[in-house]
Coordinates of C-alpha atoms in Angstrom, one line a residue:
M71 CA -2.8 26.5 4.3
D72 CA -0.6 23.4 4.9
R73 CA 1.1 21.4 2.2
T74 CA -1.3 18.5 2.5
T75 CA -4.3 20.8 1.8
Q76 CA -2.5 21.9 -1.4
L77 CA -2.8 18.4 -2.7
T78 CA -6.5 19.1 -3.3
I79 CA -6.4 22.6 -4.7
R80 CA -7.0 23.5 -8.3
R81 CA -6.3 26.5 -10.5
T82 CA -9.3 28.8 -10.9
G83 CA -10.0 32.3 -12.0
T84 CA -12.4 32.8 -9.0
T85 CA -11.2 34.7 -6.0
A86 CA -12.7 35.3 -2.6
P87 CA -12.6 38.4 -0.4
A88 CA -9.2 38.9 1.2
R89 CA -8.8 38.0 4.9
T90 CA -6.0 38.0 7.4
S91 CA -3.9 34.9 7.8
G92 CA -5.2 34.4 11.3
S93 CA -8.9 34.6 10.5
P94 CA -10.8 31.4 9.7
A95 CA -12.4 30.9 6.3
P96 CA -16.1 31.7 6.3
P97 CA -18.4 28.7 5.9
G98 CA -18.7 27.8 2.2
S99 CA -16.0 30.2 1.1
H100 CA -12.8 29.6 -0.9
E101 CA -9.4 29.6 0.8
I102 CA -6.8 31.6 -1.0
T103 CA -3.0 31.1 -0.9
H104 CA -0.7 34.1 -0.6
S105 CA -0.6 34.5 -4.4
G106 CA -4.3 34.1 -4.9
A107 CA -3.5 31.6 -7.7
H108 CA -4.5 28.4 -6.0
V109 CA -7.9 28.1 -4.5
Y110 CA -9.2 25.5 -2.1
D111 CA -12.4 23.8 -3.5
P112 CA -15.1 24.2 -0.8
D113 CA -17.0 21.2 -2.3
R114 CA -14.2 18.9 -1.2
P115 CA -14.6 18.2 2.6
T116 CA -11.4 18.3 4.6
G117 CA -12.1 14.9 6.0
S118 CA -12.5 13.2 2.6
L119 CA -10.9 9.9 1.9
H120 CA -8.8 11.5 -0.8
L121 CA -7.4 14.2 1.4
R122 CA -6.6 11.7 4.2
A123 CA -4.8 9.5 1.7
A124 CA -2.8 12.5 0.4
R125 CA -1.8 13.4 4.0
V126 CA -0.4 9.9 4.5
L127 CA 1.8 10.2 1.4
E128 CA 2.8 13.8 2.3
G129 CA 3.7 12.7 5.9
N130 CA 5.8 9.7 4.6
W131 CA 7.7 11.8 2.0
T132 CA 11.4 12.3 2.7
G133 CA 12.2 14.8 0.0
T134 CA 13.3 12.2 -2.6
S135 CA 11.2 9.1 -1.9
T136 CA 8.4 7.8 0.3
V137 CA 8.9 5.5 3.3
P138 CA 6.2 2.8 3.8
S139 CA 5.9 4.0 7.4
H140 CA 8.2 6.1 9.5
G141 CA 8.2 3.8 12.6
L142 CA 8.4 0.2 11.2
Y143 CA 9.9 0.9 7.7
P144 CA 12.0 4.1 7.8
H145 CA 13.8 3.5 4.4
Q146 CA 12.8 3.2 0.8
W147 CA 11.4 -0.2 -0.3
S148 CA 11.5 -1.3 -3.9
W149 CA 8.0 -2.6 -4.7
D150 CA 6.5 -0.2 -2.2
S151 CA 7.9 2.7 -4.2
A152 CA 6.4 1.3 -7.4
F153 CA 2.9 1.1 -5.9
I154 CA 3.4 4.5 -4.3
A155 CA 4.3 6.0 -7.6
I156 CA 1.2 4.6 -9.2
G157 CA -0.9 6.5 -6.6
L158 CA 1.3 9.6 -6.6
R159 CA 0.8 10.1 -10.3
H160 CA -2.7 11.3 -9.5
L161 CA -1.4 14.0 -7.2
S162 CA 2.0 14.9 -8.7
P163 CA 3.4 13.1 -11.8
L164 CA 6.7 14.9 -11.0
R165 CA 6.9 13.4 -7.5
A166 CA 5.9 10.0 -8.9
Q167 CA 8.8 10.2 -11.4
T168 CA 11.2 11.3 -8.7
E169 CA 10.1 8.3 -6.6
L170 CA 11.1 5.8 -9.3
E171 CA 14.2 7.8 -10.2
T172 CA 15.5 7.7 -6.7
L173 CA 15.0 3.9 -6.5
L174 CA 16.6 3.1 -9.8
G175 CA 19.5 5.4 -9.0
A176 CA 20.6 2.7 -6.5
Q177 CA 20.5 0.0 -9.2
W178 CA 23.5 -2.5 -9.2
G179 CA 25.8 -3.0 -12.2
D180 CA 24.4 -6.5 -12.8
G181 CA 20.9 -5.0 -13.2
R182 CA 19.3 -5.8 -9.9
I183 CA 17.2 -3.3 -8.2
P184 CA 17.8 -3.7 -4.4
H185 CA 14.8 -4.2 -2.2
I186 CA 15.9 -1.5 0.3
V187 CA 17.7 1.8 -0.4
F188 CA 18.9 3.0 3.0
N189 CA 18.5 6.6 4.3
P190 CA 21.8 7.5 5.9
S191 CA 20.1 9.8 8.4
V192 CA 18.3 6.9 10.0
P193 CA 20.1 5.4 13.0
L194 CA 21.5 1.9 12.4
D195 CA 19.5 0.4 15.3
A196 CA 16.2 1.7 13.9
Y197 CA 15.9 -1.2 11.5
F198 CA 17.3 -4.6 11.1
P199 CA 18.9 -5.8 8.9
S200 CA 20.7 -2.5 8.7
P201 CA 23.3 -1.3 6.1
D202 CA 26.1 -2.7 8.2
F203 CA 24.5 -6.1 7.9
W204 CA 24.2 -6.1 4.1
R205 CA 27.6 -4.4 3.4
S206 CA 26.5 -3.8 -0.1
S207 CA 29.4 -1.6 -1.2
T208 CA 32.0 -4.2 -0.2
A209 CA 30.2 -7.6 -0.4
G210 CA 28.4 -6.6 -3.5
R211 CA 31.4 -5.1 -5.3
A212 CA 31.7 -7.9 -7.8
A213 CA 28.0 -7.5 -8.7
G214 CA 28.3 -3.8 -9.2
A215 CA 26.7 -2.5 -6.1
P216 CA 26.8 1.4 -5.9
R217 CA 29.5 2.9 -3.7
T218 CA 27.7 6.2 -2.9
V219 CA 24.5 4.7 -1.4
Q220 CA 23.9 1.7 0.9
T221 CA 21.4 -0.9 -0.1
S222 CA 20.3 -4.4 0.6
G223 CA 21.5 -7.2 -1.7
I224 CA 18.3 -8.9 -2.5
V225 CA 15.4 -7.8 -4.7
Q226 CA 11.6 -7.5 -4.7
P227 CA 8.8 -8.1 -7.3
P228 CA 9.4 -6.3 -10.6
V229 CA 6.5 -3.8 -10.7
H230 CA 8.7 -1.0 -11.8
A231 CA 8.2 -0.9 -15.6
L232 CA 4.5 -1.1 -15.0
A233 CA 4.7 1.8 -12.6
A234 CA 6.9 3.9 -15.0
W235 CA 4.5 3.4 -17.9
L236 CA 1.5 4.5 -15.8
V237 CA 3.4 7.5 -14.4
H238 CA 4.2 8.5 -17.9
Q239 CA 0.6 8.3 -19.0
A240 CA -0.4 10.6 -16.1
D241 CA 1.4 13.5 -17.8
P242 CA 3.1 12.6 -21.1
G243 CA 4.2 16.2 -21.7
L244 CA 6.1 16.4 -18.4
S245 CA 7.5 12.9 -19.0
R246 CA 8.8 13.8 -22.4
S247 CA 10.2 17.2 -21.3
R248 CA 12.2 15.5 -18.6
S249 CA 13.2 12.5 -20.8
F250 CA 11.7 10.3 -18.1
L251 CA 11.1 7.2 -20.1
S252 CA 14.3 7.4 -22.2
R253 CA 16.3 7.5 -18.9
M254 CA 14.3 4.8 -17.3
Y255 CA 14.1 2.3 -20.2
P256 CA 17.8 1.1 -20.2
R257 CA 17.7 0.6 -16.4
L258 CA 14.4 -1.3 -16.5
A259 CA 15.6 -3.4 -19.5
A260 CA 18.8 -4.3 -17.5
W261 CA 16.6 -5.2 -14.5
H262 CA 14.5 -7.6 -16.6
R263 CA 17.7 -9.1 -18.1
Y264 CA 19.0 -9.8 -14.7
L265 CA 15.9 -11.6 -13.6
L266 CA 15.4 -13.6 -16.9
H267 CA 19.1 -14.7 -17.1
R268 CA 20.7 -14.7 -13.6
R269 CA 17.6 -15.9 -11.8
D270 CA 16.4 -18.7 -14.1
L271 CA 17.6 -21.2 -11.6
G272 CA 15.1 -23.9 -12.5
G273 CA 15.9 -23.8 -16.2
G274 CA 12.3 -23.4 -17.2
G275 CA 12.4 -19.7 -18.2
L276 CA 10.9 -18.3 -15.0
A277 CA 12.7 -16.1 -12.4
S278 CA 13.4 -17.6 -8.9
V279 CA 13.5 -15.8 -5.6
V280 CA 16.4 -16.7 -3.4
H281 CA 15.0 -15.4 -0.1
P282 CA 11.4 -15.1 1.2
W283 CA 11.8 -11.3 1.5
E284 CA 12.3 -11.1 -2.2
Q285 CA 8.8 -12.3 -3.1
G286 CA 7.3 -9.6 -0.8
M287 CA 5.0 -12.0 1.0
D288 CA 7.7 -12.6 3.6
N289 CA 6.1 -14.9 6.1
S290 CA 3.9 -17.0 3.8
P291 CA 3.4 -20.7 4.6
C292 CA 4.6 -21.3 1.1
W293 CA 8.2 -20.9 2.4
D294 CA 7.9 -23.3 5.3
A295 CA 9.0 -26.4 3.4
P296 CA 12.0 -24.9 1.6
L297 CA 13.0 -23.0 4.7
S298 CA 13.0 -26.2 6.7
R299 CA 16.3 -27.1 5.0
V300 CA 18.0 -23.9 6.3
T301 CA 19.8 -23.9 9.6
P302 CA 18.7 -20.8 11.5
A303 CA 21.2 -18.1 12.7
A304 CA 21.8 -18.1 16.4
P305 CA 19.1 -16.0 18.2
R306 CA 21.7 -13.8 19.9
S307 CA 23.4 -12.9 16.6
F308 CA 20.7 -10.4 15.7
R309 CA 18.1 -8.1 17.3
R310 CA 14.6 -7.9 15.8
A311 CA 13.8 -4.2 15.6
D312 CA 10.3 -5.1 14.1
L313 CA 9.1 -6.2 17.5
D314 CA 9.6 -2.7 18.8
H315 CA 6.6 -1.6 16.5
G316 CA 4.5 -4.7 16.3
S317 CA 3.0 -7.5 18.4
A318 CA 5.1 -10.7 18.4
E319 CA 1.9 -12.7 17.8
D320 CA 1.5 -10.9 14.5
R321 CA 5.1 -11.2 13.3
P322 CA 7.3 -14.0 12.0
T323 CA 8.5 -16.4 14.7
D324 CA 12.0 -16.2 16.0
L325 CA 12.8 -19.6 14.3
D326 CA 11.6 -18.3 10.9
Y327 CA 13.5 -15.0 11.4
G328 CA 16.6 -16.9 12.3
R329 CA 16.3 -18.7 8.9
Y330 CA 15.8 -15.4 7.1
V331 CA 19.0 -14.1 8.6
R332 CA 20.9 -17.2 7.8
L333 CA 19.9 -17.1 4.1
A334 CA 20.7 -13.4 3.9
T335 CA 24.1 -13.9 5.6
D336 CA 25.1 -16.7 3.3
Y337 CA 24.0 -14.8 0.2
R338 CA 26.1 -11.8 1.4
D339 CA 29.1 -13.8 2.2
G340 CA 28.9 -15.4 -1.2
G341 CA 29.3 -12.0 -2.9
Y342 CA 25.6 -11.9 -3.8
A343 CA 26.2 -14.5 -6.5
D344 CA 23.0 -16.3 -7.6
G345 CA 22.5 -20.1 -7.7
A346 CA 24.5 -21.3 -4.8
G347 CA 22.0 -20.9 -2.0
E348 CA 19.7 -23.5 -0.4
F349 CA 16.5 -21.5 -1.2
A350 CA 15.2 -21.0 -4.7
V351 CA 11.5 -20.8 -5.5
E352 CA 9.6 -19.9 -8.6
D353 CA 6.6 -17.8 -7.5
P354 CA 3.5 -17.1 -9.6
A355 CA 3.0 -13.6 -8.4
F356 CA 6.6 -12.5 -8.9
N357 CA 6.6 -13.9 -12.4
A358 CA 3.2 -12.5 -13.3
L359 CA 4.4 -9.0 -12.3
L360 CA 7.5 -9.6 -14.4
I361 CA 5.3 -10.5 -17.4
A362 CA 3.0 -7.5 -16.9
S363 CA 6.1 -5.3 -16.7
E364 CA 7.4 -6.9 -20.0
H365 CA 4.2 -5.7 -21.6
A366 CA 4.7 -2.3 -20.1
L367 CA 8.3 -2.2 -21.4
A368 CA 7.0 -3.0 -24.9
A369 CA 4.7 0.1 -24.6
I370 CA 7.6 2.2 -23.4
A371 CA 9.7 1.0 -26.3
Q372 CA 7.0 2.1 -28.7
E373 CA 6.7 5.4 -27.0
L374 CA 10.4 5.9 -27.6
G375 CA 10.1 5.0 -31.3
A376 CA 11.2 1.4 -31.2
A377 CA 9.2 -1.8 -32.0
G378 CA 7.7 -3.5 -28.9
T379 CA 6.7 -6.7 -30.6
A380 CA 9.7 -8.7 -29.3
R381 CA 8.9 -7.8 -25.7
H382 CA 5.2 -8.6 -26.2
A383 CA 6.3 -12.0 -27.7
R384 CA 8.6 -12.6 -24.7
A385 CA 5.8 -11.8 -22.3
E386 CA 3.6 -14.4 -24.0
R387 CA 6.3 -17.0 -23.9
L388 CA 6.7 -16.3 -20.2
T389 CA 3.0 -16.7 -19.7
A390 CA 3.2 -20.1 -21.4
A391 CA 6.1 -21.0 -19.1
L392 CA 4.1 -19.9 -16.1
V393 CA 1.2 -22.2 -17.0
E394 CA 3.6 -25.0 -17.9
R395 CA 5.5 -24.9 -14.6
L396 CA 3.2 -23.5 -11.9
W397 CA -0.4 -24.2 -13.0
D398 CA -2.3 -27.1 -11.3
P399 CA -5.6 -27.9 -13.1
T400 CA -6.7 -30.2 -10.3
E401 CA -6.5 -27.6 -7.7
G402 CA -7.5 -24.7 -9.9
M403 CA -4.7 -22.3 -9.2
F404 CA -1.0 -21.6 -9.5
F405 CA 1.5 -22.8 -6.9
C406 CA 5.1 -22.0 -6.0
R407 CA 7.8 -24.4 -7.3
D408 CA 10.6 -25.3 -4.9
V409 CA 13.5 -25.5 -7.4
H410 CA 15.6 -27.6 -5.0
G411 CA 12.7 -29.8 -3.9
G412 CA 11.8 -33.1 -5.4
D413 CA 9.9 -36.4 -5.2
A414 CA 11.9 -37.6 -2.2
R415 CA 10.5 -34.9 0.0
D416 CA 6.9 -34.6 -1.1
G417 CA 6.1 -37.9 -2.9
G418 CA 6.0 -36.1 -6.2
E419 CA 2.6 -34.4 -5.4
S420 CA 2.0 -31.1 -7.2
G421 CA -1.5 -30.4 -6.0
A422 CA -2.2 -28.2 -3.0
L423 CA -3.7 -31.0 -0.8
D424 CA -4.6 -30.6 2.8
S425 CA -2.4 -32.5 5.3
E426 CA -5.1 -35.1 5.9
R427 CA -5.6 -35.6 2.2
R428 CA -1.9 -35.9 1.5
S429 CA -1.6 -38.7 4.1
S430 CA -4.5 -40.6 2.7
E431 CA -4.0 -40.1 -1.0
S432 CA -0.2 -39.8 -1.5
G433 CA 0.0 -43.4 -2.8
A434 CA -2.0 -44.2 -6.0
H435 CA -3.1 -40.6 -6.7
G436 CA 0.2 -38.8 -6.1
S437 CA 1.7 -39.7 -9.5
E438 CA -1.4 -38.8 -11.3
R439 CA -1.7 -35.4 -9.6
G440 CA 2.0 -34.8 -10.1
S441 CA 1.5 -34.7 -13.9
R442 CA 1.8 -31.2 -15.2
S443 CA -0.3 -29.3 -17.9
G444 CA 1.4 -28.5 -21.2
A445 CA 1.7 -24.9 -22.3
L446 CA 0.1 -23.7 -25.5
A447 CA 2.0 -21.6 -28.0
P448 CA 0.8 -18.0 -28.3
E449 CA -0.7 -18.5 -31.7
Q450 CA -2.5 -21.7 -30.6
R451 CA -3.9 -19.9 -27.5
S452 CA -5.4 -17.2 -29.8
T453 CA -7.3 -19.7 -31.9
E454 CA -8.1 -22.7 -29.7
S455 CA -11.3 -22.8 -27.8
S456 CA -11.3 -23.3 -24.0
A457 CA -12.5 -26.9 -24.5
H458 CA -9.7 -27.7 -26.9
A459 CA -7.1 -26.0 -24.6
S460 CA -8.2 -28.2 -21.7
E461 CA -8.1 -31.3 -23.9
R462 CA -4.6 -30.4 -25.1
R463 CA -3.3 -29.8 -21.6
S464 CA -4.8 -33.1 -20.5
R465 CA -3.1 -35.0 -23.4
Q466 CA 0.3 -33.4 -22.7
S467 CA 0.3 -33.8 -18.9
G468 CA 1.6 -37.4 -19.1
A469 CA 4.8 -36.2 -20.7
H470 CA 6.1 -34.7 -17.4
T471 CA 7.8 -37.7 -15.7
S472 CA 8.8 -38.0 -12.1
E473 CA 12.4 -37.7 -13.3
Q474 CA 11.7 -34.3 -14.7
R475 CA 9.9 -33.1 -11.6
S476 CA 12.9 -34.2 -9.5
R477 CA 15.3 -32.3 -11.7
T478 CA 13.3 -29.1 -11.8
G479 CA 11.8 -29.2 -8.3
A480 CA 8.3 -29.7 -7.0
L481 CA 5.3 -27.6 -6.5
I482 CA 4.7 -26.4 -2.9
P483 CA 1.2 -27.6 -1.7
E484 CA 0.1 -24.3 -0.1
R485 CA -2.6 -22.0 -1.4
S486 CA -1.5 -18.4 -1.4
V487 CA -3.0 -15.3 -2.9
A488 CA 0.1 -15.3 -5.1
G489 CA -1.5 -18.2 -7.0
L490 CA -4.4 -15.9 -8.0
L491 CA -2.4 -12.9 -9.2
P492 CA -1.7 -14.3 -12.8
L493 CA -5.2 -12.9 -13.4
I494 CA -3.4 -9.7 -14.3
L495 CA -2.0 -11.3 -17.5
P496 CA -3.9 -10.6 -20.8
A497 CA -2.6 -13.7 -22.5
L498 CA -3.7 -16.1 -19.8
P499 CA -5.8 -18.8 -21.4
R500 CA -9.5 -18.1 -20.9
D501 CA -10.3 -21.4 -19.2
I502 CA -7.5 -20.8 -16.6
A503 CA -8.7 -17.3 -15.9
A504 CA -12.3 -18.6 -15.4
T505 CA -11.0 -21.2 -13.0
L506 CA -9.0 -18.7 -11.0
V507 CA -12.1 -16.5 -10.6
R508 CA -14.0 -19.5 -9.2
T509 CA -11.1 -20.4 -6.9
A510 CA -11.0 -16.8 -5.6
G511 CA -14.7 -16.9 -4.7
G512 CA -14.5 -20.4 -3.3
P513 CA -14.0 -21.6 0.3
H514 CA -10.2 -21.1 0.2
F515 CA -10.3 -17.3 -0.4
G516 CA -14.0 -16.4 0.1
L517 CA -13.8 -13.3 -2.1
G518 CA -17.2 -11.8 -2.5
G519 CA -18.5 -14.1 0.3
I520 CA -17.2 -14.7 3.8
A521 CA -14.1 -12.6 3.3
R522 CA -14.2 -8.8 3.0
L523 CA -10.9 -8.9 1.1
A524 CA -9.0 -11.8 -0.4
P525 CA -6.7 -13.2 2.4
S526 CA -3.0 -13.7 1.8
Y527 CA -3.4 -17.5 2.6
D528 CA -6.0 -20.2 2.4
L529 CA -8.8 -19.6 4.9
T530 CA -9.1 -23.3 5.4
G531 CA -5.3 -23.9 5.5
H532 CA -3.5 -25.5 8.5
A533 CA -1.3 -22.4 9.0
F534 CA -4.1 -19.8 8.6
D535 CA -4.0 -16.9 11.1
P536 CA -6.1 -13.8 10.3
H537 CA -3.5 -11.5 12.0
R538 CA -0.1 -13.0 11.5
Y539 CA 2.1 -11.5 8.8
W540 CA 1.2 -12.9 5.3
R541 CA -0.3 -16.1 6.9
G542 CA -3.9 -15.0 6.5
P543 CA -4.4 -11.2 6.7
A544 CA -5.6 -9.3 3.6
W545 CA -3.2 -6.8 1.9
F546 CA -4.2 -3.9 -0.2
N547 CA -1.6 -4.3 -3.0
T548 CA -2.6 -7.9 -3.7
N549 CA -6.3 -7.1 -3.7
W550 CA -5.6 -4.1 -5.9
L551 CA -4.0 -6.4 -8.4
L552 CA -6.9 -8.9 -8.1
E553 CA -9.4 -6.1 -8.8
R554 CA -7.6 -5.3 -12.1
G555 CA -7.3 -8.9 -13.0
L556 CA -11.0 -9.5 -12.5
R557 CA -11.9 -6.5 -14.6
L558 CA -9.4 -7.5 -17.3
H559 CA -11.1 -10.8 -17.7
G560 CA -14.6 -9.5 -17.9
E561 CA -15.6 -9.9 -14.2
H562 CA -16.8 -6.3 -13.8
G563 CA -19.3 -6.9 -11.1
R564 CA -16.9 -8.8 -8.9
A565 CA -14.2 -6.2 -9.6
E566 CA -16.5 -3.4 -8.6
E567 CA -17.5 -5.2 -5.4
L568 CA -13.8 -5.6 -4.5
R569 CA -13.1 -2.0 -5.3
A570 CA -15.8 -0.8 -3.0
A571 CA -14.6 -3.1 -0.2
L572 CA -11.0 -1.8 -0.7
L573 CA -12.1 1.8 -0.4
E574 CA -14.3 1.1 2.6
T575 CA -11.6 -0.9 4.4
A576 CA -8.9 1.8 3.7
D577 CA -11.2 4.4 5.1
T578 CA -12.2 2.5 8.3
S579 CA -8.8 1.0 9.0
G580 CA -6.8 4.2 8.9
F581 CA -4.9 3.1 5.8
A582 CA -3.6 0.0 7.6
E583 CA -0.7 -2.0 6.4
Y584 CA -2.9 -5.1 6.3
V585 CA -6.3 -6.2 7.8
D586 CA -8.2 -9.1 9.2
P587 CA -9.8 -10.6 6.0
Y588 CA -13.1 -11.2 7.7
T589 CA -13.6 -8.0 9.7
G590 CA -11.3 -5.4 8.1
E591 CA -9.7 -4.9 11.5
A592 CA -6.5 -2.9 11.2
C593 CA -3.2 -4.8 11.7
G594 CA 0.4 -3.7 11.4
A595 CA 1.4 -0.1 10.8
L596 CA -1.2 2.6 10.3
G597 CA -0.9 5.3 7.7
F598 CA 0.8 2.9 5.3
S599 CA 1.9 4.4 2.1
W600 CA 0.9 1.9 -0.5
T601 CA -2.5 1.5 1.1
A602 CA -3.0 5.3 0.7
A603 CA -1.5 5.4 -2.8
L604 CA -3.6 2.5 -4.1
T605 CA -6.7 4.1 -2.6
L606 CA -6.0 7.2 -4.6
D607 CA -5.6 5.1 -7.7
L608 CA -8.9 3.4 -7.2
L609 CA -10.5 6.8 -6.7
H610 CA -8.9 8.5 -9.7
E611 CA -8.4 5.9 -12.4
P612 CA -9.7 7.6 -15.6
A613 CA -11.6 4.5 -16.7
R614 CA -13.9 4.9 -13.8
A615 CA -14.2 8.7 -13.4
D616 CA -18.0 8.5 -13.5
Q617 CA -17.9 5.9 -10.7
A618 CA -15.7 8.1 -8.6
D619 CA -18.1 11.0 -9.1
R620 CA -20.9 8.7 -7.8
V621 CA -18.8 7.8 -4.8
D622 CA -18.2 11.5 -4.2
Q623 CA -21.9 12.1 -3.9
S624 CA -22.5 9.3 -1.5
T625 CA -19.3 9.3 0.7
H626 CA -17.8 12.7 0.0
V627 CA -14.7 11.3 -1.7
V628 CA -12.7 13.9 -3.7
S629 CA -11.8 13.1 -7.3
H630 CA -9.2 14.4 -9.7
P631 CA -7.2 17.0 -7.7
G632 CA -5.0 19.6 -9.5
H633 CA -1.6 18.0 -9.5
R634 CA 0.1 20.9 -11.3
A635 CA -0.9 23.1 -8.4
F636 CA 0.8 20.6 -6.0
D637 CA 3.9 20.6 -8.2
K638 CA 4.1 24.4 -8.0
A639 CA 3.5 24.3 -4.3
Q640 CA 6.6 22.1 -3.9
G641 CA 8.8 24.7 -5.8
T642 CA 9.1 22.7 -8.9
P643 CA 9.5 24.4 -12.3
P644 CA 6.5 24.7 -14.6
H645 CA 6.2 22.4 -17.6
T646 CA 4.2 22.2 -20.8
S647 CA 1.8 19.3 -21.4
H648 CA 1.2 17.9 -24.9
A649 CA -1.8 16.0 -26.0
S650 CA -0.1 13.8 -28.5
H651 CA 0.3 10.2 -27.7
T652 CA 2.1 7.4 -29.5
T653 CA -0.5 5.1 -31.0
H654 CA -0.1 1.4 -30.1
T655 CA -2.2 -1.6 -29.7
P656 CA -2.9 -2.1 -26.0
H657 CA -1.8 -5.5 -24.7
S658 CA -2.9 -5.3 -21.1
S659 CA -5.3 -3.6 -18.7
F660 CA -2.5 -1.4 -17.4
E661 CA -2.0 0.2 -20.8
T662 CA -5.7 0.8 -21.6
G663 CA -6.7 2.1 -18.2
A664 CA -9.3 -0.7 -18.0
K665 CA -9.1 -2.6 -14.8
G666 CA -8.7 -5.9 -15.4
G667 CA 7.2 -7.5 7.5
D668 CA 9.4 -7.5 8.4
R669 CA 10.5 -7.1 4.8
G670 CA 14.2 -7.9 5.4

């Protein structure tokens, strides 16, 4: 029996007649390992979605971490590993812990978690930018880059505390016996401190990304305007290894890539110091994940015996700042803020208006649309009705003058799926959550209607392309987050429809990196790790075990494999599980179990 098959075995006292290793198992019989301790469950078909997802993760495992895909992405990526760990916890909590431990073992002294941890056995020309481009151990010395491992110098979205908490919950006994959370907590706290202090480049409390690769949605049209200020690197100064594995029509253009390289080069040559570059953007998805991870850090602190109230309060303050700086009530969604942008470039407009609408309405209406909504204090949000909240925001919107907008940047008028992802936040005002749901199902994203999955960019937008990297295709991680956000805010029917569409698309696309949002046609790399991992999470989330059982009966999907058998198959020591849990008040869907590129 191969190692992948062991992902779906379970302990049992039942044995089957012995047979030789070369003889096939009789139809309907159990398959026994050499010890007779682990038995393959005959009710779980070998072609099941669960088993095929497990094979993807097994095939992409390096021994200490999981690559997104061996061909296109042969190293460890930061937010990939967080999503992968969330799925791996259903197969092997030990391996899921190892995934995160390997990543955080490459953390810099200033707290940043690099977006790539390089595998030294991979040839330098297999991926660009390679370790000799980033020069982390020398260029990053002042920022505390590690000397024993090579990394990139930029970051990716902070999903890590969230992942660590979910991994702990998968097997608290193992986690406690290995002191998993007590070892992770100081590193995760330092990571959040870095983002909240070093990266508050706009002065409004939110973290900024200093390169499009940091936000994760690398080639989004949201970056076009701020990137236009960047002089691209000379085409002959770098070689694009990504085109060896993907069609040029689906990848970033050479011009955009040249700008990516220029930004990264300047950041490196500046010793990876923050605040001096030409690109600084506050992104709603990046900050929403930071807030969700703050709630998770609060839960971790409580598990370790400390009070988590301060972190919950910080998360709620950040939610208020997110609404204050990035919410546009006229357009019904969140937008990126170009910290270095201003009225001179975009007329002070903050709404995501179409090009035609901008040209015809930028006069009299620009100033009106440029006014921002005021943020409610946490205690006010808990007591005010939706109508009062809307009225309050309307009254306060006039306080934001064009002078303030110029000083703190301007919203970028492009609709991205990032602007929907604050749905994952439990303290999001109810009226804003309801508006986001309507926007997701409207003509710009078509969720539950013309689109199979939510696209990465506005279906009606001027830059929409159903196949080009982050300029229209649908991605599994963003839709996974949307599914939880919908469920968190009571949209259970919509969430279940999206979950079913995700499982079907993962199945038919071969766990593709991303897909055409209309047809589900596979794009990018196949056998993509986070697609497989999040498929497993959708199948095995405890809150919907009964639903997974129903899916089993209709589509032969396997649920709840024996992860301890998998751990033993990998030669790991046994452990003792404990049923006790620290009691705390859940603050998010991620705590309760309810659902709420080129990459550099």
